[in-house]
């Protein structure tokens, strides 16, 4: 009888142990990240695309043009010297052009910029950099000059958004404007031995600017316009090693995230928490794109003619990467699609978690 009771207790204890193990050890299987090829096209295979169909700009080597989300190449425009392209406009130009004709994305004539210089298109906005490298002009939809900015120091960084335009200067000054030319901010981040702005961006509401500045104690700085019209630095961090060339600085779509590249990696700054994370990236970062579905960051970097695409979670965890040899490359994201250009081909890959 005693033996039977003892056996029963052992059985009960084993059952309880098994139940506790199942409860404590149970967890849902984590989803895995997948990159699924969708299509690949050659940019020489140009097709007729309806003018109403939305297109995506590309630049590969000495060619610019537009393609569609489903893999149709709408245009291929070779250019001999330089070119600028955005979702809305494109133009090619020479080294000493006195004026520049530019076109809409569907190939129709848009206007003429009657100023010497190099055009710059970003979204619907039209700008031109004037001779000397220390001035730019804001142009209307047909190329007419609306206002100008000129400085004694060369312009070393430039970016636009829906909220305005920001320019960084070789003397370490940051200046930003509304699209009508009204000045929003002007300040010098300082903190370094050599004051130069290497990269900058402006938020969608125009109130916040971010930049990488200086040599010898290089740092990343975020400043906001205050109610009294002054600029207040709300975040900064010194970089471990100086970058001696232009860098990327980019506001995320949510307005609270800023990306920037430094020597050896990608910085991700959260403005709500005023904190930063860092992701090691080998080589020079060429592009930083966001994929909204799923929520991911895609980085294109280049080193010794080898390009690498790295997919990163916003929490700074690299999920996947792949490399390829190419003379030129670009990336673009739209929803859950990643478009990768390589020499004369464009491929579409689908981003997913399963």
XYZ file of N, CA and C in Angstrom, residues 7-169:
489
model
N 4.241 5.500 -5.493
C 4.207 5.521 -6.962
C 3.242 6.595 -7.464
N 2.102 6.699 -6.779
C 1.103 7.705 -7.179
C 1.649 9.111 -7.030
N 2.398 9.349 -5.926
C 2.990 10.673 -5.707
C 4.012 11.012 -6.786
N 4.788 9.991 -7.165
C 5.792 10.219 -8.223
C 5.108 10.572 -9.536
N 4.032 9.840 -9.839
C 3.293 10.109 -11.093
C 2.723 11.522 -11.090
N 2.118 11.904 -9.947
C 1.542 13.254 -9.833
C 2.634 14.314 -9.990
N 3.778 14.079 -9.336
C 4.893 15.033 -9.418
C 5.386 15.186 -10.855
N 5.471 14.069 -11.579
C 5.912 14.111 -12.985
C 4.924 14.894 -13.840
N 3.628 14.647 -13.592
C 2.595 15.353 -14.367
C 2.666 16.860 -14.112
N 2.810 17.220 -12.813
C 2.907 18.644 -12.465
C 4.138 19.276 -13.115
N 5.268 18.537 -13.068
C 6.501 19.045 -13.682
C 6.311 19.273 -15.187
N 5.687 18.318 -15.843
C 5.455 18.435 -17.291
C 4.561 19.627 -17.619
N 3.506 19.805 -16.799
C 2.609 20.935 -17.039
C 3.328 22.268 -16.842
N 4.126 22.360 -15.763
C 4.892 23.599 -15.527
C 5.895 23.851 -16.640
N 6.535 22.795 -17.107
C 7.515 22.947 -18.188
C 6.852 23.465 -19.452
N 5.682 22.894 -19.764
C 4.967 23.317 -20.976
C 4.558 24.784 -20.877
N 4.048 25.192 -19.696
C 3.596 26.570 -19.506
C 4.763 27.549 -19.549
N 5.830 27.202 -18.819
C 6.965 28.126 -18.736
C 7.781 28.172 -20.019
N 7.873 27.049 -20.706
C 8.714 27.000 -21.903
C 7.971 27.421 -23.156
N 6.641 27.510 -23.074
C 5.873 27.825 -24.277
C 6.114 29.253 -24.745
N 6.347 29.408 -26.014
C 6.427 30.734 -26.624
C 6.070 30.608 -28.097
N 5.507 31.620 -28.646
C 5.139 31.589 -30.059
C 6.393 31.590 -30.914
N 6.331 30.871 -32.011
C 7.472 30.829 -32.921
C 7.678 32.206 -33.535
N 8.910 32.699 -33.529
C 9.198 34.009 -34.101
C 9.086 33.952 -35.609
N 8.634 35.040 -36.188
C 8.526 35.099 -37.633
C 9.900 35.279 -38.264
N 10.070 34.751 -39.455
C 11.329 34.859 -40.166
C 11.187 35.873 -41.286
N 12.297 36.558 -41.553
C 12.319 37.571 -42.608
C 12.635 36.910 -43.942
N 11.920 37.353 -44.990
C 12.126 36.778 -46.319
C 12.293 37.886 -47.355
N 13.189 37.659 -48.305
C 13.351 38.491 -49.498
C 12.992 37.632 -50.701
N 11.889 37.941 -51.349
C 11.415 37.110 -52.458
C 11.524 37.861 -53.778
N 12.288 37.338 -54.744
C 12.405 37.998 -56.059
C 11.059 38.052 -56.769
N 10.765 39.217 -57.377
C 9.510 39.390 -58.114
C 9.754 39.482 -59.614
N 10.654 40.366 -60.023
C 10.958 40.522 -61.441
C 12.295 41.241 -61.629
N 12.868 41.118 -62.828
C 14.085 41.835 -63.228
C 13.903 42.313 -64.657
N 14.259 43.585 -64.911
C 14.139 44.131 -66.260
C 15.443 44.819 -66.651
N 15.670 44.904 -67.943
C 16.796 45.645 -68.498
C 16.299 47.046 -68.857
N 17.067 48.079 -68.514
C 16.575 49.444 -68.743
C 16.500 49.794 -70.227
N 17.081 48.955 -71.096
C 16.972 49.208 -72.538
C 15.629 48.737 -73.089
N 14.887 47.943 -72.325
C 13.581 47.440 -72.779
C 12.487 48.441 -72.414
N 12.454 49.551 -73.122
C 11.503 50.626 -72.836
C 10.127 50.279 -73.398
N 9.089 50.495 -72.600
C 7.719 50.241 -73.005
C 6.896 51.524 -72.910
N 5.809 51.564 -73.642
C 4.885 52.689 -73.550
C 4.041 52.540 -72.291
N 4.063 53.586 -71.474
C 3.335 53.565 -70.207
C 2.354 54.734 -70.207
N 1.093 54.513 -69.821
C 0.129 55.618 -69.780
C 0.619 56.752 -68.887
N 0.354 57.982 -69.306
C 0.814 59.156 -68.558
C 0.235 59.201 -67.148
N -0.891 58.535 -66.950
C -1.536 58.546 -65.632
C -0.904 57.562 -64.657
N -0.095 56.639 -65.158
C 0.509 55.623 -64.296
C 1.685 56.212 -63.525
N 1.745 55.975 -62.231
C 2.814 56.505 -61.398
C 4.115 55.769 -61.678
N 5.191 56.525 -61.747
C 6.487 55.938 -62.064
C 7.503 56.266 -60.970
N 8.617 55.547 -61.000
C 9.677 55.675 -60.005
C 10.961 56.072 -60.736
N 11.666 57.091 -60.281
C 12.876 57.516 -60.989
C 14.058 56.593 -60.714
N 14.965 56.517 -61.676
C 16.204 55.771 -61.480
C 17.369 56.521 -62.130
N 18.562 56.223 -61.637
C 19.804 56.703 -62.239
C 20.795 55.543 -62.194
N 21.251 55.124 -63.361
C 22.228 54.049 -63.473
C 23.284 54.443 -64.497
N 24.510 54.629 -64.037
C 25.572 55.043 -64.939
C 25.246 56.375 -65.575
N 25.326 56.443 -66.889
C 25.014 57.662 -67.640
C 23.596 57.628 -68.201
N 22.690 56.989 -67.456
C 21.291 56.915 -67.867
C 20.391 57.285 -66.693
N 19.343 58.042 -66.992
C 18.279 58.296 -66.039
C 16.961 57.918 -66.693
N 15.931 57.774 -65.894
C 14.634 57.446 -66.461
C 13.653 57.058 -65.381
N 12.562 56.417 -65.809
C 11.485 56.049 -64.894
C 11.024 54.633 -65.190
N 10.573 53.937 -64.147
C 10.008 52.602 -64.295
C 8.782 52.493 -63.409
N 7.967 51.486 -63.661
C 6.739 51.303 -62.896
C 6.924 50.221 -61.840
N 6.006 50.188 -60.911
C 6.083 49.236 -59.802
C 5.995 47.800 -60.280
N 5.322 47.572 -61.415
C 5.177 46.201 -61.910
C 6.244 45.818 -62.927
N 7.281 46.654 -63.097
C 8.437 46.245 -63.890
C 8.477 46.715 -65.328
N 7.793 47.803 -65.658
C 7.875 48.363 -67.002
C 8.829 49.559 -66.995
N 9.778 49.572 -67.914
C 10.698 50.707 -68.040
C 10.031 51.737 -68.941
N 9.650 52.871 -68.353
C 8.909 53.885 -69.101
C 9.826 54.764 -69.939
N 11.088 54.932 -69.509
C 12.006 55.790 -70.264
C 13.455 55.483 -69.897
N 14.326 55.751 -70.836
C 15.774 55.699 -70.596
C 16.384 56.882 -71.321
N 16.944 57.816 -70.559
C 17.499 59.041 -71.141
C 19.015 59.073 -70.890
N 19.819 58.798 -71.915
C 21.274 58.901 -71.736
C 21.671 60.367 -71.588
N 22.718 60.629 -70.796
C 23.203 61.995 -70.655
C 24.728 61.981 -70.673
N 25.353 62.975 -71.323
C 26.803 62.962 -71.506
C 27.608 63.456 -70.317
N 27.032 64.382 -69.504
C 27.820 64.996 -68.436
C 27.171 64.792 -67.076
N 26.161 65.601 -66.750
C 25.474 65.505 -65.471
C 23.966 65.491 -65.692
N 23.239 65.021 -64.673
C 21.777 65.000 -64.746
C 21.196 65.060 -63.346
N 19.954 65.520 -63.277
C 19.209 65.539 -62.017
C 17.824 64.969 -62.288
N 17.287 64.217 -61.318
C 15.989 63.581 -61.523
C 15.265 63.440 -60.186
N 13.954 63.575 -60.216
C 13.105 63.359 -59.047
C 11.832 62.663 -59.507
N 10.886 62.485 -58.593
C 9.609 61.869 -58.969
C 8.872 62.697 -60.020
N 9.156 64.008 -60.058
C 8.381 64.910 -60.905
C 9.137 65.431 -62.129
N 10.454 65.660 -61.997
C 11.198 66.332 -63.056
C 12.539 65.665 -63.322
N 13.085 65.963 -64.505
C 14.450 65.547 -64.821
C 15.064 66.519 -65.803
N 16.386 66.540 -65.838
C 17.127 67.384 -66.779
C 18.552 66.867 -66.885
N 19.152 67.041 -68.042
C 20.586 66.809 -68.217
C 21.212 68.154 -68.554
N 22.487 68.311 -68.216
C 23.118 69.609 -68.415
C 24.629 69.443 -68.579
N 25.248 70.471 -69.136
C 26.685 70.449 -69.362
C 27.445 71.196 -68.285
N 28.750 71.301 -68.480
C 29.608 71.921 -67.464
C 29.451 73.433 -67.426
N 29.085 74.052 -68.551
C 28.992 75.514 -68.610
C 27.669 75.970 -69.233
N 26.586 75.292 -68.877
C 25.291 75.632 -69.467
C 24.815 77.004 -69.004
N 24.326 77.793 -69.919
C 23.808 79.126 -69.609
C 22.360 79.062 -69.136
N 21.633 78.026 -69.535
C 20.256 77.791 -69.102
C 19.999 76.294 -69.178
N 18.926 75.853 -68.517
C 18.630 74.423 -68.484
C 17.152 74.184 -68.745
N 16.861 73.404 -69.756
C 15.492 72.957 -69.989
C 15.238 71.708 -69.147
N 14.067 71.627 -68.527
C 13.759 70.435 -67.754
C 12.377 69.920 -68.113
N 12.126 68.662 -67.765
C 10.957 67.947 -68.265
C 10.202 67.270 -67.125
N 8.929 67.034 -67.376
C 8.118 66.268 -66.436
C 8.464 64.790 -66.555
N 8.047 64.008 -65.578
C 8.405 62.588 -65.565
C 7.871 61.828 -66.782
N 6.780 62.320 -67.389
C 6.233 61.645 -68.578
C 6.900 62.090 -69.866
N 7.940 62.939 -69.762
C 8.694 63.367 -70.934
C 8.237 64.672 -71.545
N 7.145 65.243 -71.071
C 6.675 66.507 -71.615
C 7.511 67.670 -71.065
N 7.621 68.724 -71.847
C 8.426 69.881 -71.463
C 7.803 70.592 -70.260
N 8.620 70.915 -69.267
C 8.121 71.575 -68.054
C 8.485 73.042 -68.022
N 9.741 73.387 -68.364
C 10.148 74.784 -68.300
C 11.635 74.946 -68.537
N 12.097 76.185 -68.364
C 13.503 76.516 -68.565
C 14.003 77.332 -67.389
N 15.149 76.927 -66.846
C 15.818 77.699 -65.805
C 16.820 78.618 -66.493
N 16.514 79.904 -66.535
C 17.370 80.853 -67.246
C 18.461 81.409 -66.335
N 19.208 80.500 -65.738
C 20.336 80.855 -64.881
C 21.466 79.880 -65.155
N 22.693 80.380 -65.143
C 23.824 79.474 -65.205
C 23.874 78.674 -63.911
N 24.224 77.413 -64.024
C 24.324 76.609 -62.814
C 23.835 75.199 -63.030
N 23.750 74.465 -61.920
C 23.383 73.055 -61.957
C 22.039 72.858 -61.274
N 21.032 72.312 -61.971
C 19.705 72.145 -61.374
C 19.690 71.031 -60.332
N 18.761 71.163 -59.398
C 18.561 70.160 -58.354
C 17.066 69.983 -58.164
N 16.574 68.749 -58.351
C 15.159 68.442 -58.189
C 14.987 67.518 -56.986
N 14.017 67.838 -56.141
C 13.697 66.996 -54.999
C 12.194 67.065 -54.798
N 11.504 65.954 -55.082
C 10.049 65.992 -55.074
C 9.584 67.012 -56.105
N 8.622 67.860 -55.759
C 8.152 68.866 -56.711
C 9.015 70.122 -56.748
N 10.039 70.206 -55.917
C 10.798 71.437 -55.753
C 11.946 71.514 -56.763
N 12.141 72.737 -57.282
C 13.159 72.989 -58.309
C 14.140 74.026 -57.782
N 15.406 73.664 -57.728
C 16.466 74.578 -57.307
C 17.605 74.509 -58.312
N 18.446 75.502 -58.292
C 19.657 75.457 -59.102
C 20.807 76.046 -58.304
N 21.957 75.368 -58.360
C 23.155 75.859 -57.696
C 23.895 76.776 -58.655
N 24.172 77.982 -58.218
C 24.754 79.005 -59.071
C 26.271 78.874 -59.121
N 26.920 79.423 -60.154
C 28.379 79.333 -60.288
C 29.099 79.868 -59.051
N 30.192 79.218 -58.701
C 30.958 79.620 -57.527
C 30.744 78.710 -56.339
N 29.607 77.978 -56.333
C 29.350 77.010 -55.280
C 28.888 77.596 -53.957
N 28.614 78.912 -53.912
C 28.217 79.538 -52.651
C 26.824 80.164 -52.709
N 26.024 79.792 -53.704
C 24.694 80.380 -53.851
C 23.759 79.396 -54.551
N 22.466 79.535 -54.260
C 21.469 78.749 -54.971
C 20.236 79.604 -55.200
N 19.416 79.176 -56.152
C 18.177 79.876 -56.468
C 17.015 78.900 -56.381
N 15.904 79.369 -55.827
C 14.671 78.604 -55.793
C 13.831 78.998 -57.007
N 13.342 77.988 -57.732
C 12.639 78.252 -58.984
C 11.187 77.794 -58.903
N 10.354 78.435 -59.699
C 8.957 78.076 -59.794
C 8.755 76.880 -60.692
N 7.513 76.457 -60.905
C 7.221 75.247 -61.678
C 7.637 75.315 -63.144
N 7.831 76.530 -63.670
C 8.280 76.662 -65.051
C 9.738 77.096 -65.161
N 10.422 77.128 -64.007
C 11.833 77.465 -64.012
C 12.149 78.892 -63.657
N 11.137 79.719 -63.437
C 11.371 81.119 -63.113
C 11.981 81.243 -61.717
N 13.006 82.086 -61.575
C 13.662 82.265 -60.286
C 12.760 83.061 -59.351
N 12.509 82.536 -58.163
C 11.633 83.192 -57.187
C 12.421 83.893 -56.083
N 13.519 83.305 -55.641
C 14.397 83.956 -54.674
C 15.760 83.272 -54.675
N 16.758 83.975 -54.124
C 18.128 83.464 -54.117
C 18.728 83.579 -52.717
N 19.704 82.733 -52.468
C 20.521 82.826 -51.254
C 21.980 82.788 -51.673
N 22.776 83.686 -51.100
C 24.202 83.729 -51.420
C 24.997 83.908 -50.139
N 26.115 83.216 -50.044
C 26.989 83.291 -48.884
C 28.425 83.443 -49.353
N 29.280 83.953 -48.479
C 30.693 84.038 -48.835
C 31.351 82.659 -48.745
N 30.759 81.733 -47.966
C 31.315 80.393 -47.796
C 30.624 79.411 -48.740
N 31.344 78.430 -49.269
C 30.741 77.432 -50.159
C 29.662 76.617 -49.465
N 28.662 76.199 -50.253
C 27.600 75.325 -49.758
C 28.116 73.888 -49.793
N 28.132 73.229 -48.649
C 28.671 71.874 -48.548
C 27.608 70.825 -48.249
N 26.382 71.245 -47.945
C 25.269 70.317 -47.700
C 23.973 71.006 -48.086
N 23.007 70.219 -48.580
C 21.755 70.815 -49.061
C 20.664 69.753 -49.043
N 19.465 70.129 -48.597
C 18.336 69.196 -48.590
C 17.031 69.975 -48.525
N 15.956 69.338 -48.983
C 14.631 69.953 -48.928
C 13.632 68.969 -48.331
N 12.503 69.506 -47.908
C 11.378 68.696 -47.438
C 10.120 69.524 -47.665
N 8.976 69.003 -47.249
C 7.755 69.780 -47.357
C 7.787 71.038 -46.519
N 8.631 71.048 -45.477
C 8.699 72.197 -44.581
C 9.698 73.256 -44.960
N 10.546 73.006 -45.954
C 11.504 74.029 -46.351
C 12.783 73.453 -46.929
N 13.822 74.265 -46.880
C 15.121 73.890 -47.447
C 16.198 74.259 -46.441
N 17.245 73.432 -46.361
C 18.353 73.701 -45.449
C 19.660 73.626 -46.220
N 20.569 74.538 -45.898
C 21.894 74.559 -46.505
C 22.937 74.576 -45.402
N 23.958 73.760 -45.572
C 25.095 73.760 -44.665
C 26.286 74.362 -45.368
N 27.078 75.158 -44.663
C 28.170 75.906 -45.277
C 29.523 75.430 -44.766
